[in-house]
Amino acid sequence: MKITKCLFPAAGYGTRFLPVTKAMPKEMLPILTKPLIQYGVEEAVEAGMKTMAIITGRGKRAIEDHFDISYELETQIKGTSKEHLLSEIRALITQCTFTYTRQVEMKGLGDAILKGQALIGREPFGVVLADDLCINPDGDGVLKQMIALNEKYRCSVVAIMEVPEDQTYKYGVIEGKEMEDGVYRVTGMVEKPEPDEAPTNLAIIGRYILTPDIFDAIRQTKPGKNGEIQITDALLHLAEKGMVLAYKFKGTRFDCGSVEGYVEATNHLYNLEEEK
Ligand code: G1P
């Protein structure tokens, strides 16, 4: 079955960016002139997805307005030298359907994904955490790479990268058997382990391809790290049946959930633009 839907959990508060995130969703923070979530949507479109299912929360309306036509603005700039500045976002609005539902209580990433079941139905789907910005200027985007693996093996896929051993406490960490270059059959996974408890330094980043049995797995998952329903714990249920792969993606990932990573992404993309 072709994967056409992509879920964007976007209900989080973005406290690390206060005060800017007080009245503005963190997903709308710009990298150059585009908000973070638009990079994620573009990556999903490149991978062949057409329906963007966004899990929002209170104070997130700017996301809906962004993926909509602003008639007043369009009228203002029509025929002027600035009209081209809207071409990319217009193309997305034309090609995609955007659907929304709210996560009413912040009960964790697993819970946010479960809220998306109504928008996804019973089919495999992508997940993008927009504050992980991934680029691969010379090849396929990360989601597209992951879809190729899902088509080959018909199971869930998580994107991973090696991180310094003292950084495992920030990530879901996997353990697995390498079955082809950079592809692991996951045998264990743990959410945000301290370095001495981490099975490896292979950290999950914010890109997933999930099979629809994940929804039942989430329902069976008890609150874990920080008292939240963790997607990592739910995926472990599927991994126990041998149905989760971890994939060392090609490209660069920036942690735009931290000020440092955000600045790094901004500088990197600015330099790429300058070189054009
Ligand atoms: C979430 C996941 C974690 C994953 C990370 C990637 O954590 O729970 O397993 O490694 O995203 O960015 P968060 O960064 O939302 O705390």
PDB file of C-alpha atoms and ligand atoms in Angstrom:
ATOM      1  CA  MET A   1       0.000   0.000   0.000  1.00  0.00           C
ATOM      2  CA  LYS A   2       1.407   3.365  -0.990  1.00  0.00           C
ATOM      3  CA  ILE A   3       2.100   5.710   1.904  1.00  0.00           C
ATOM      4  CA  THR A   4       0.204   8.948   1.355  1.00  0.00           C
ATOM      5  CA  LYS A   5      -0.285  10.360   4.852  1.00  0.00           C
ATOM      6  CA  CYS A   6       2.132  12.049   7.194  1.00  0.00           C
ATOM      7  CA  LEU A   7       1.515  12.876  10.842  1.00  0.00           C
ATOM      8  CA  PHE A   8       3.008  15.947  12.497  1.00  0.00           C
ATOM      9  CA  PRO A   9       2.786  15.964  16.299  1.00  0.00           C
ATOM     10  CA  ALA A  10       2.794  19.716  16.950  1.00  0.00           C
ATOM     11  CA  ALA A  11       1.074  20.211  20.278  1.00  0.00           C
ATOM     12  CA  GLY A  12       4.182  20.726  22.456  1.00  0.00           C
ATOM     13  CA  TYR A  13       4.804  24.001  24.255  1.00  0.00           C
ATOM     14  CA  GLY A  14       8.343  24.714  23.055  1.00  0.00           C
ATOM     15  CA  THR A  15       9.417  25.894  26.494  1.00  0.00           C
ATOM     16  CA  ARG A  16      13.083  25.943  25.508  1.00  0.00           C
ATOM     17  CA  PHE A  17      12.284  28.873  23.236  1.00  0.00           C
ATOM     18  CA  LEU A  18      10.390  31.016  25.732  1.00  0.00           C
ATOM     19  CA  PRO A  19       9.469  33.819  25.546  1.00  0.00           C
ATOM     20  CA  VAL A  20       9.123  33.628  21.733  1.00  0.00           C
ATOM     21  CA  THR A  21       6.881  30.542  21.977  1.00  0.00           C
ATOM     22  CA  LYS A  22       4.522  32.201  24.447  1.00  0.00           C
ATOM     23  CA  ALA A  23       2.054  33.189  21.729  1.00  0.00           C
ATOM     24  CA  MET A  24       3.656  31.531  18.713  1.00  0.00           C
ATOM     25  CA  PRO A  25       3.913  27.798  17.935  1.00  0.00           C
ATOM     26  CA  LYS A  26       7.509  26.532  17.977  1.00  0.00           C
ATOM     27  CA  GLU A  27       6.775  24.830  14.635  1.00  0.00           C
ATOM     28  CA  MET A  28       6.405  28.309  13.115  1.00  0.00           C
ATOM     29  CA  LEU A  29       9.922  29.445  14.084  1.00  0.00           C
ATOM     30  CA  PRO A  30      11.648  30.444  10.852  1.00  0.00           C
ATOM     31  CA  ILE A  31      14.802  28.977   9.373  1.00  0.00           C
ATOM     32  CA  LEU A  32      15.608  31.784   6.934  1.00  0.00           C
ATOM     33  CA  THR A  33      12.142  32.640   5.526  1.00  0.00           C
ATOM     34  CA  LYS A  34      10.313  29.333   6.030  1.00  0.00           C
ATOM     35  CA  PRO A  35       8.792  27.983   9.228  1.00  0.00           C
ATOM     36  CA  LEU A  36      10.197  24.702  10.532  1.00  0.00           C
ATOM     37  CA  ILE A  37       7.013  22.753   9.831  1.00  0.00           C
ATOM     38  CA  GLN A  38       7.091  23.752   6.162  1.00  0.00           C
ATOM     39  CA  TYR A  39      10.454  22.005   5.748  1.00  0.00           C
ATOM     40  CA  GLY A  40       8.849  18.862   7.172  1.00  0.00           C
ATOM     41  CA  VAL A  41       5.840  19.124   4.846  1.00  0.00           C
ATOM     42  CA  GLU A  42       8.149  19.596   1.849  1.00  0.00           C
ATOM     43  CA  GLU A  43      10.099  16.485   2.865  1.00  0.00           C
ATOM     44  CA  ALA A  44       6.827  14.520   3.078  1.00  0.00           C
ATOM     45  CA  VAL A  45       5.671  15.775  -0.344  1.00  0.00           C
ATOM     46  CA  GLU A  46       9.007  14.780  -1.858  1.00  0.00           C
ATOM     47  CA  ALA A  47       8.373  11.284  -0.446  1.00  0.00           C
ATOM     48  CA  GLY A  48       5.007  11.141  -2.269  1.00  0.00           C
ATOM     49  CA  MET A  49       2.698  12.013   0.632  1.00  0.00           C
ATOM     50  CA  LYS A  50      -0.345  14.199   0.042  1.00  0.00           C
ATOM     51  CA  THR A  51      -2.285  14.304   3.295  1.00  0.00           C
ATOM     52  CA  MET A  52      -0.685  16.135   6.197  1.00  0.00           C
ATOM     53  CA  ALA A  53      -2.271  15.211   9.518  1.00  0.00           C
ATOM     54  CA  ILE A  54      -1.305  17.766  12.126  1.00  0.00           C
ATOM     55  CA  ILE A  55      -1.787  17.226  15.856  1.00  0.00           C
ATOM     56  CA  THR A  56      -2.167  20.663  17.326  1.00  0.00           C
ATOM     57  CA  GLY A  57      -3.090  22.137  20.660  1.00  0.00           C
ATOM     58  CA  ARG A  58      -4.138  25.416  22.173  1.00  0.00           C
ATOM     59  CA  GLY A  59      -2.284  28.426  20.739  1.00  0.00           C
ATOM     60  CA  LYS A  60      -1.349  26.697  17.477  1.00  0.00           C
ATOM     61  CA  ARG A  61      -3.735  28.362  15.037  1.00  0.00           C
ATOM     62  CA  ALA A  62      -0.917  30.063  13.129  1.00  0.00           C
ATOM     63  CA  ILE A  63      -0.070  26.636  11.655  1.00  0.00           C
ATOM     64  CA  GLU A  64      -3.534  26.331  10.078  1.00  0.00           C
ATOM     65  CA  ASP A  65      -3.384  29.890   8.770  1.00  0.00           C
ATOM     66  CA  HIS A  66       0.034  29.239   7.245  1.00  0.00           C
ATOM     67  CA  PHE A  67      -1.280  26.327   5.167  1.00  0.00           C
ATOM     68  CA  ASP A  68      -4.190  28.373   3.840  1.00  0.00           C
ATOM     69  CA  ILE A  69      -4.610  31.145   1.311  1.00  0.00           C
ATOM     70  CA  SER A  70      -4.434  34.688   2.624  1.00  0.00           C
ATOM     71  CA  TYR A  71      -6.607  36.515   0.074  1.00  0.00           C
ATOM     72  CA  GLU A  72      -5.802  39.971   1.367  1.00  0.00           C
ATOM     73  CA  LEU A  73      -2.067  39.362   1.098  1.00  0.00           C
ATOM     74  CA  GLU A  74      -2.393  37.701  -2.322  1.00  0.00           C
ATOM     75  CA  THR A  75      -4.321  40.718  -3.648  1.00  0.00           C
ATOM     76  CA  GLN A  76      -1.728  43.110  -2.226  1.00  0.00           C
ATOM     77  CA  ILE A  77       1.289  41.518  -3.847  1.00  0.00           C
ATOM     78  CA  LYS A  78      -0.240  40.245  -7.090  1.00  0.00           C
ATOM     79  CA  GLY A  79       1.787  41.490 -10.042  1.00  0.00           C
ATOM     80  CA  THR A  80       4.559  42.909  -7.821  1.00  0.00           C
ATOM     81  CA  SER A  81       8.174  41.755  -7.587  1.00  0.00           C
ATOM     82  CA  LYS A  82       7.339  39.961  -4.326  1.00  0.00           C
ATOM     83  CA  GLU A  83       4.780  37.572  -5.743  1.00  0.00           C
ATOM     84  CA  HIS A  84       7.333  34.769  -6.222  1.00  0.00           C
ATOM     85  CA  LEU A  85       7.956  34.695  -2.463  1.00  0.00           C
ATOM     86  CA  LEU A  86       4.657  32.880  -2.039  1.00  0.00           C
ATOM     87  CA  SER A  87       5.162  30.352  -4.823  1.00  0.00           C
ATOM     88  CA  GLU A  88       6.517  27.500  -2.659  1.00  0.00           C
ATOM     89  CA  ILE A  89       3.784  27.689  -0.040  1.00  0.00           C
ATOM     90  CA  ARG A  90       1.104  28.066  -2.735  1.00  0.00           C
ATOM     91  CA  ALA A  91       2.356  24.891  -4.412  1.00  0.00           C
ATOM     92  CA  LEU A  92       2.064  22.977  -1.124  1.00  0.00           C
ATOM     93  CA  ILE A  93      -1.460  24.248  -0.510  1.00  0.00           C
ATOM     94  CA  THR A  94      -2.486  23.167  -4.001  1.00  0.00           C
ATOM     95  CA  GLN A  95      -0.936  19.705  -3.788  1.00  0.00           C
ATOM     96  CA  CYS A  96      -1.812  18.698  -0.226  1.00  0.00           C
ATOM     97  CA  THR A  97      -4.779  18.266   2.049  1.00  0.00           C
ATOM     98  CA  PHE A  98      -4.191  19.439   5.617  1.00  0.00           C
ATOM     99  CA  THR A  99      -6.160  17.820   8.410  1.00  0.00           C
ATOM    100  CA  TYR A 100      -6.035  18.740  12.091  1.00  0.00           C
ATOM    101  CA  THR A 101      -6.990  17.437  15.464  1.00  0.00           C
ATOM    102  CA  ARG A 102      -6.058  18.596  18.937  1.00  0.00           C
ATOM    103  CA  GLN A 103      -4.171  16.786  21.650  1.00  0.00           C
ATOM    104  CA  VAL A 104      -6.107  18.091  24.612  1.00  0.00           C
ATOM    105  CA  GLU A 105      -3.698  17.013  27.353  1.00  0.00           C
ATOM    106  CA  MET A 106       0.086  16.753  27.014  1.00  0.00           C
ATOM    107  CA  LYS A 107       0.469  13.045  27.733  1.00  0.00           C
ATOM    108  CA  GLY A 108       3.491  12.306  25.558  1.00  0.00           C
ATOM    109  CA  LEU A 109       4.485  11.628  21.962  1.00  0.00           C
ATOM    110  CA  GLY A 110       2.809   8.202  21.932  1.00  0.00           C
ATOM    111  CA  ASP A 111      -0.471   9.768  23.020  1.00  0.00           C
ATOM    112  CA  ALA A 112      -0.129  12.508  20.366  1.00  0.00           C
ATOM    113  CA  ILE A 113       0.358   9.882  17.663  1.00  0.00           C
ATOM    114  CA  LEU A 114      -2.648   7.907  18.932  1.00  0.00           C
ATOM    115  CA  LYS A 115      -4.764  11.061  18.598  1.00  0.00           C
ATOM    116  CA  GLY A 116      -3.855  10.949  14.895  1.00  0.00           C
ATOM    117  CA  GLN A 117      -5.595   7.607  14.346  1.00  0.00           C
ATOM    118  CA  ALA A 118      -8.800   9.396  13.356  1.00  0.00           C
ATOM    119  CA  LEU A 119      -6.879  11.245  10.620  1.00  0.00           C
ATOM    120  CA  ILE A 120      -4.813   8.271   9.437  1.00  0.00           C
ATOM    121  CA  GLY A 121      -7.105   5.235   9.538  1.00  0.00           C
ATOM    122  CA  ARG A 122      -5.704   1.740   8.956  1.00  0.00           C
ATOM    123  CA  GLU A 123      -2.746   2.336   6.684  1.00  0.00           C
ATOM    124  CA  PRO A 124       1.001   2.840   7.095  1.00  0.00           C
ATOM    125  CA  PHE A 125       2.036   6.477   7.542  1.00  0.00           C
ATOM    126  CA  GLY A 126       4.993   8.775   8.111  1.00  0.00           C
ATOM    127  CA  VAL A 127       5.703  10.808  11.238  1.00  0.00           C
ATOM    128  CA  VAL A 128       7.742  14.010  11.261  1.00  0.00           C
ATOM    129  CA  LEU A 129       8.828  15.825  14.403  1.00  0.00           C
ATOM    130  CA  ALA A 130       9.262  19.240  12.843  1.00  0.00           C
ATOM    131  CA  ASP A 131      11.921  20.426  15.277  1.00  0.00           C
ATOM    132  CA  ASP A 132      14.269  17.822  13.819  1.00  0.00           C
ATOM    133  CA  LEU A 133      15.183  19.489  10.547  1.00  0.00           C
ATOM    134  CA  CYS A 134      16.679  17.003   8.078  1.00  0.00           C
ATOM    135  CA  ILE A 135      18.361  17.883   4.830  1.00  0.00           C
ATOM    136  CA  ASN A 136      20.096  15.868   2.145  1.00  0.00           C
ATOM    137  CA  PRO A 137      20.827  18.366  -0.628  1.00  0.00           C
ATOM    138  CA  ASP A 138      22.548  15.847  -2.927  1.00  0.00           C
ATOM    139  CA  GLY A 139      20.054  12.991  -2.708  1.00  0.00           C
ATOM    140  CA  ASP A 140      16.668  11.774  -1.508  1.00  0.00           C
ATOM    141  CA  GLY A 141      15.154  13.245   1.636  1.00  0.00           C
ATOM    142  CA  VAL A 142      15.089  11.112   4.790  1.00  0.00           C
ATOM    143  CA  LEU A 143      11.389  10.139   4.552  1.00  0.00           C
ATOM    144  CA  LYS A 144      11.818   9.060   0.947  1.00  0.00           C
ATOM    145  CA  GLN A 145      14.781   6.886   1.939  1.00  0.00           C
ATOM    146  CA  MET A 146      12.689   5.324   4.720  1.00  0.00           C
ATOM    147  CA  ILE A 147       9.711   4.624   2.454  1.00  0.00           C
ATOM    148  CA  ALA A 148      11.980   2.619   0.158  1.00  0.00           C
ATOM    149  CA  LEU A 149      12.875   0.411   3.148  1.00  0.00           C
ATOM    150  CA  ASN A 150       9.251   0.039   4.220  1.00  0.00           C
ATOM    151  CA  GLU A 151       8.348  -1.064   0.697  1.00  0.00           C
ATOM    152  CA  LYS A 152      11.100  -3.680   0.796  1.00  0.00           C
ATOM    153  CA  TYR A 153      10.499  -5.091   4.295  1.00  0.00           C
ATOM    154  CA  ARG A 154       6.857  -4.096   5.044  1.00  0.00           C
ATOM    155  CA  CYS A 155       7.459  -3.046   8.630  1.00  0.00           C
ATOM    156  CA  SER A 156       7.890   0.057  10.744  1.00  0.00           C
ATOM    157  CA  VAL A 157      11.092   2.064  10.307  1.00  0.00           C
ATOM    158  CA  VAL A 158      12.771   4.550  12.656  1.00  0.00           C
ATOM    159  CA  ALA A 159      15.566   6.874  11.544  1.00  0.00           C
ATOM    160  CA  ILE A 160      18.697   6.711  13.673  1.00  0.00           C
ATOM    161  CA  MET A 161      22.069   8.382  13.980  1.00  0.00           C
ATOM    162  CA  GLU A 162      25.122   7.824  16.118  1.00  0.00           C
ATOM    163  CA  VAL A 163      25.368  10.312  18.975  1.00  0.00           C
ATOM    164  CA  PRO A 164      28.156  10.914  21.510  1.00  0.00           C
ATOM    165  CA  GLU A 165      27.767   8.457  24.378  1.00  0.00           C
ATOM    166  CA  ASP A 166      27.045  11.193  26.931  1.00  0.00           C
ATOM    167  CA  GLN A 167      24.047  12.395  24.863  1.00  0.00           C
ATOM    168  CA  THR A 168      21.852   9.266  24.976  1.00  0.00           C
ATOM    169  CA  TYR A 169      19.638  10.799  27.681  1.00  0.00           C
ATOM    170  CA  LYS A 170      18.107  13.080  25.013  1.00  0.00           C
ATOM    171  CA  TYR A 171      16.864  10.309  22.695  1.00  0.00           C
ATOM    172  CA  GLY A 172      15.140   7.011  22.225  1.00  0.00           C
ATOM    173  CA  VAL A 173      18.013   4.526  21.824  1.00  0.00           C
ATOM    174  CA  ILE A 174      17.870   1.243  19.905  1.00  0.00           C
ATOM    175  CA  GLU A 175      19.613  -2.082  20.040  1.00  0.00           C
ATOM    176  CA  GLY A 176      19.560  -4.369  17.027  1.00  0.00           C
ATOM    177  CA  LYS A 177      21.211  -6.680  14.535  1.00  0.00           C
ATOM    178  CA  GLU A 178      22.636  -5.083  11.410  1.00  0.00           C
ATOM    179  CA  MET A 179      21.055  -6.914   8.462  1.00  0.00           C
ATOM    180  CA  GLU A 180      22.322  -4.754   5.637  1.00  0.00           C
ATOM    181  CA  ASP A 181      24.578  -1.719   5.584  1.00  0.00           C
ATOM    182  CA  GLY A 182      23.044   0.815   8.003  1.00  0.00           C
ATOM    183  CA  VAL A 183      19.795  -1.168   8.477  1.00  0.00           C
ATOM    184  CA  TYR A 184      19.133  -2.862  11.829  1.00  0.00           C
ATOM    185  CA  ARG A 185      16.397  -5.276  12.916  1.00  0.00           C
ATOM    186  CA  VAL A 186      15.484  -3.722  16.278  1.00  0.00           C
ATOM    187  CA  THR A 187      15.627  -6.061  19.288  1.00  0.00           C
ATOM    188  CA  GLY A 188      15.412  -3.477  22.055  1.00  0.00           C
ATOM    189  CA  MET A 189      14.693   0.177  22.552  1.00  0.00           C
ATOM    190  CA  VAL A 190      14.689   2.498  25.543  1.00  0.00           C
ATOM    191  CA  GLU A 191      13.556   6.101  25.944  1.00  0.00           C
ATOM    192  CA  LYS A 192      16.197   8.599  27.066  1.00  0.00           C
ATOM    193  CA  PRO A 193      18.573   6.275  28.940  1.00  0.00           C
ATOM    194  CA  GLU A 194      21.461   7.623  31.014  1.00  0.00           C
ATOM    195  CA  PRO A 195      24.771   6.780  29.299  1.00  0.00           C
ATOM    196  CA  ASP A 196      25.467   3.819  31.611  1.00  0.00           C
ATOM    197  CA  GLU A 197      22.064   2.300  30.814  1.00  0.00           C
ATOM    198  CA  ALA A 198      22.110   2.892  27.063  1.00  0.00           C
ATOM    199  CA  PRO A 199      22.433  -0.331  25.033  1.00  0.00           C
ATOM    200  CA  THR A 200      24.158   1.527  22.140  1.00  0.00           C
ATOM    201  CA  ASN A 201      24.710   5.088  20.944  1.00  0.00           C
ATOM    202  CA  LEU A 202      22.216   4.672  18.072  1.00  0.00           C
ATOM    203  CA  ALA A 203      19.658   7.396  18.702  1.00  0.00           C
ATOM    204  CA  ILE A 204      16.207   7.752  17.139  1.00  0.00           C
ATOM    205  CA  ILE A 205      15.580  11.074  15.431  1.00  0.00           C
ATOM    206  CA  GLY A 206      12.210  12.550  14.555  1.00  0.00           C
ATOM    207  CA  ARG A 207      11.328  10.513  11.446  1.00  0.00           C
ATOM    208  CA  TYR A 208       9.239   7.352  11.567  1.00  0.00           C
ATOM    209  CA  ILE A 209       7.317   5.144   9.161  1.00  0.00           C
ATOM    210  CA  LEU A 210       4.686   3.349  11.226  1.00  0.00           C
ATOM    211  CA  THR A 211       2.372   0.478  10.428  1.00  0.00           C
ATOM    212  CA  PRO A 212      -1.211   0.919  11.691  1.00  0.00           C
ATOM    213  CA  ASP A 213      -0.830  -1.759  14.395  1.00  0.00           C
ATOM    214  CA  ILE A 214       1.110   0.941  16.278  1.00  0.00           C
ATOM    215  CA  PHE A 215      -2.237   2.370  17.456  1.00  0.00           C
ATOM    216  CA  ASP A 216      -3.153  -0.796  19.377  1.00  0.00           C
ATOM    217  CA  ALA A 217       0.415  -0.985  20.663  1.00  0.00           C
ATOM    218  CA  ILE A 218       0.143   2.587  22.014  1.00  0.00           C
ATOM    219  CA  ARG A 219      -3.150   1.739  23.717  1.00  0.00           C
ATOM    220  CA  GLN A 220      -1.371  -1.116  25.495  1.00  0.00           C
ATOM    221  CA  THR A 221       1.545   1.081  26.553  1.00  0.00           C
ATOM    222  CA  LYS A 222       1.717   2.349  30.120  1.00  0.00           C
ATOM    223  CA  PRO A 223       3.203   5.740  30.967  1.00  0.00           C
ATOM    224  CA  GLY A 224       7.017   5.525  30.902  1.00  0.00           C
ATOM    225  CA  LYS A 225       9.799   8.112  31.069  1.00  0.00           C
ATOM    226  CA  ASN A 226       8.555  11.359  32.687  1.00  0.00           C
ATOM    227  CA  GLY A 227       5.136   9.740  33.248  1.00  0.00           C
ATOM    228  CA  GLU A 228       4.313  10.101  29.527  1.00  0.00           C
ATOM    229  CA  ILE A 229       3.106   7.582  26.930  1.00  0.00           C
ATOM    230  CA  GLN A 230       6.267   7.089  24.883  1.00  0.00           C
ATOM    231  CA  ILE A 231       6.258   6.056  21.220  1.00  0.00           C
ATOM    232  CA  THR A 232       9.561   4.278  21.902  1.00  0.00           C
ATOM    233  CA  ASP A 233       7.841   1.951  24.420  1.00  0.00           C
ATOM    234  CA  ALA A 234       4.941   1.290  22.027  1.00  0.00           C
ATOM    235  CA  LEU A 235       7.363   0.469  19.204  1.00  0.00           C
ATOM    236  CA  LEU A 236       9.067  -2.046  21.479  1.00  0.00           C
ATOM    237  CA  HIS A 237       5.850  -4.145  21.331  1.00  0.00           C
ATOM    238  CA  LEU A 238       6.213  -4.297  17.527  1.00  0.00           C
ATOM    239  CA  ALA A 239       9.984  -4.853  17.754  1.00  0.00           C
ATOM    240  CA  GLU A 240       9.362  -7.936  19.908  1.00  0.00           C
ATOM    241  CA  LYS A 241       7.658  -9.424  16.846  1.00  0.00           C
ATOM    242  CA  GLY A 242      10.640  -8.457  14.669  1.00  0.00           C
ATOM    243  CA  MET A 243       8.637  -5.766  12.913  1.00  0.00           C
ATOM    244  CA  VAL A 244      10.759  -2.629  13.484  1.00  0.00           C
ATOM    245  CA  LEU A 245      13.799  -1.570  11.484  1.00  0.00           C
ATOM    246  CA  ALA A 246      16.230   1.197  12.371  1.00  0.00           C
ATOM    247  CA  TYR A 247      17.869   3.014   9.514  1.00  0.00           C
ATOM    248  CA  LYS A 248      21.010   5.142   9.551  1.00  0.00           C
ATOM    249  CA  PHE A 249      19.755   7.818   7.186  1.00  0.00           C
ATOM    250  CA  LYS A 250      21.849   9.730   4.666  1.00  0.00           C
ATOM    251  CA  GLY A 251      21.874  13.456   5.279  1.00  0.00           C
ATOM    252  CA  THR A 252      22.196  15.952   8.117  1.00  0.00           C
ATOM    253  CA  ARG A 253      19.826  16.449  11.040  1.00  0.00           C
ATOM    254  CA  PHE A 254      19.637  19.625  13.109  1.00  0.00           C
ATOM    255  CA  ASP A 255      18.089  19.652  16.561  1.00  0.00           C
ATOM    256  CA  CYS A 256      15.977  22.780  16.135  1.00  0.00           C
ATOM    257  CA  GLY A 257      14.318  22.038  19.470  1.00  0.00           C
ATOM    258  CA  SER A 258      17.431  23.563  21.063  1.00  0.00           C
ATOM    259  CA  VAL A 259      18.632  27.130  20.561  1.00  0.00           C
ATOM    260  CA  GLU A 260      22.113  25.878  19.641  1.00  0.00           C
ATOM    261  CA  GLY A 261      20.850  23.470  16.946  1.00  0.00           C
ATOM    262  CA  TYR A 262      18.457  26.103  15.648  1.00  0.00           C
ATOM    263  CA  VAL A 263      21.260  28.632  15.149  1.00  0.00           C
ATOM    264  CA  GLU A 264      23.415  25.941  13.549  1.00  0.00           C
ATOM    265  CA  ALA A 265      20.619  25.062  11.075  1.00  0.00           C
ATOM    266  CA  THR A 266      20.069  28.724  10.254  1.00  0.00           C
ATOM    267  CA  ASN A 267      23.760  29.298   9.518  1.00  0.00           C
ATOM    268  CA  HIS A 268      24.047  26.100   7.511  1.00  0.00           C
ATOM    269  CA  LEU A 269      21.028  26.838   5.308  1.00  0.00           C
ATOM    270  CA  TYR A 270      22.085  30.459   4.888  1.00  0.00           C
ATOM    271  CA  ASN A 271      25.487  29.341   3.625  1.00  0.00           C
ATOM    272  CA  LEU A 272      23.846  26.832   1.247  1.00  0.00           C
ATOM    273  CA  GLU A 273      21.678  29.628  -0.173  1.00  0.00           C
ATOM    274  CA  GLU A 274      24.704  31.910  -0.580  1.00  0.00           C
ATOM    275  CA  GLU A 275      26.521  29.221  -2.568  1.00  0.00           C
ATOM    276  CA  LYS A 276      23.665  28.915  -5.078  1.00  0.00           C
TER     277      LYS A 276
HETATM  278  C1  G1P B   1      11.274  12.465  21.009  1.00  0.00           C
HETATM  279  C2  G1P B   1      11.232  10.946  21.238  1.00  0.00           C
HETATM  280  C3  G1P B   1      12.640  10.376  21.278  1.00  0.00           C
HETATM  281  C4  G1P B   1      13.403  10.771  20.027  1.00  0.00           C
HETATM  282  C5  G1P B   1      13.366  12.305  19.846  1.00  0.00           C
HETATM  283  C6  G1P B   1      13.989  12.709  18.523  1.00  0.00           C
HETATM  284  O1  G1P B   1      11.804  13.072  22.152  1.00  0.00           O
HETATM  285  O2  G1P B   1      10.547  10.680  22.438  1.00  0.00           O
HETATM  286  O3  G1P B   1      12.599   8.967  21.388  1.00  0.00           O
HETATM  287  O4  G1P B   1      14.739  10.321  20.116  1.00  0.00           O
HETATM  288  O5  G1P B   1      12.038  12.801  19.868  1.00  0.00           O
HETATM  289  O6  G1P B   1      14.073  14.100  18.410  1.00  0.00           O
HETATM  290  P1  G1P B   1      11.703  14.671  22.419  1.00  0.00           P
HETATM  291  O7  G1P B   1      12.872  15.278  21.687  1.00  0.00           O
HETATM  292  O8  G1P B   1      10.384  15.111  21.874  1.00  0.00           O
HETATM  293  O9  G1P B   1      11.822  14.832  23.894  1.00  0.00           O
END
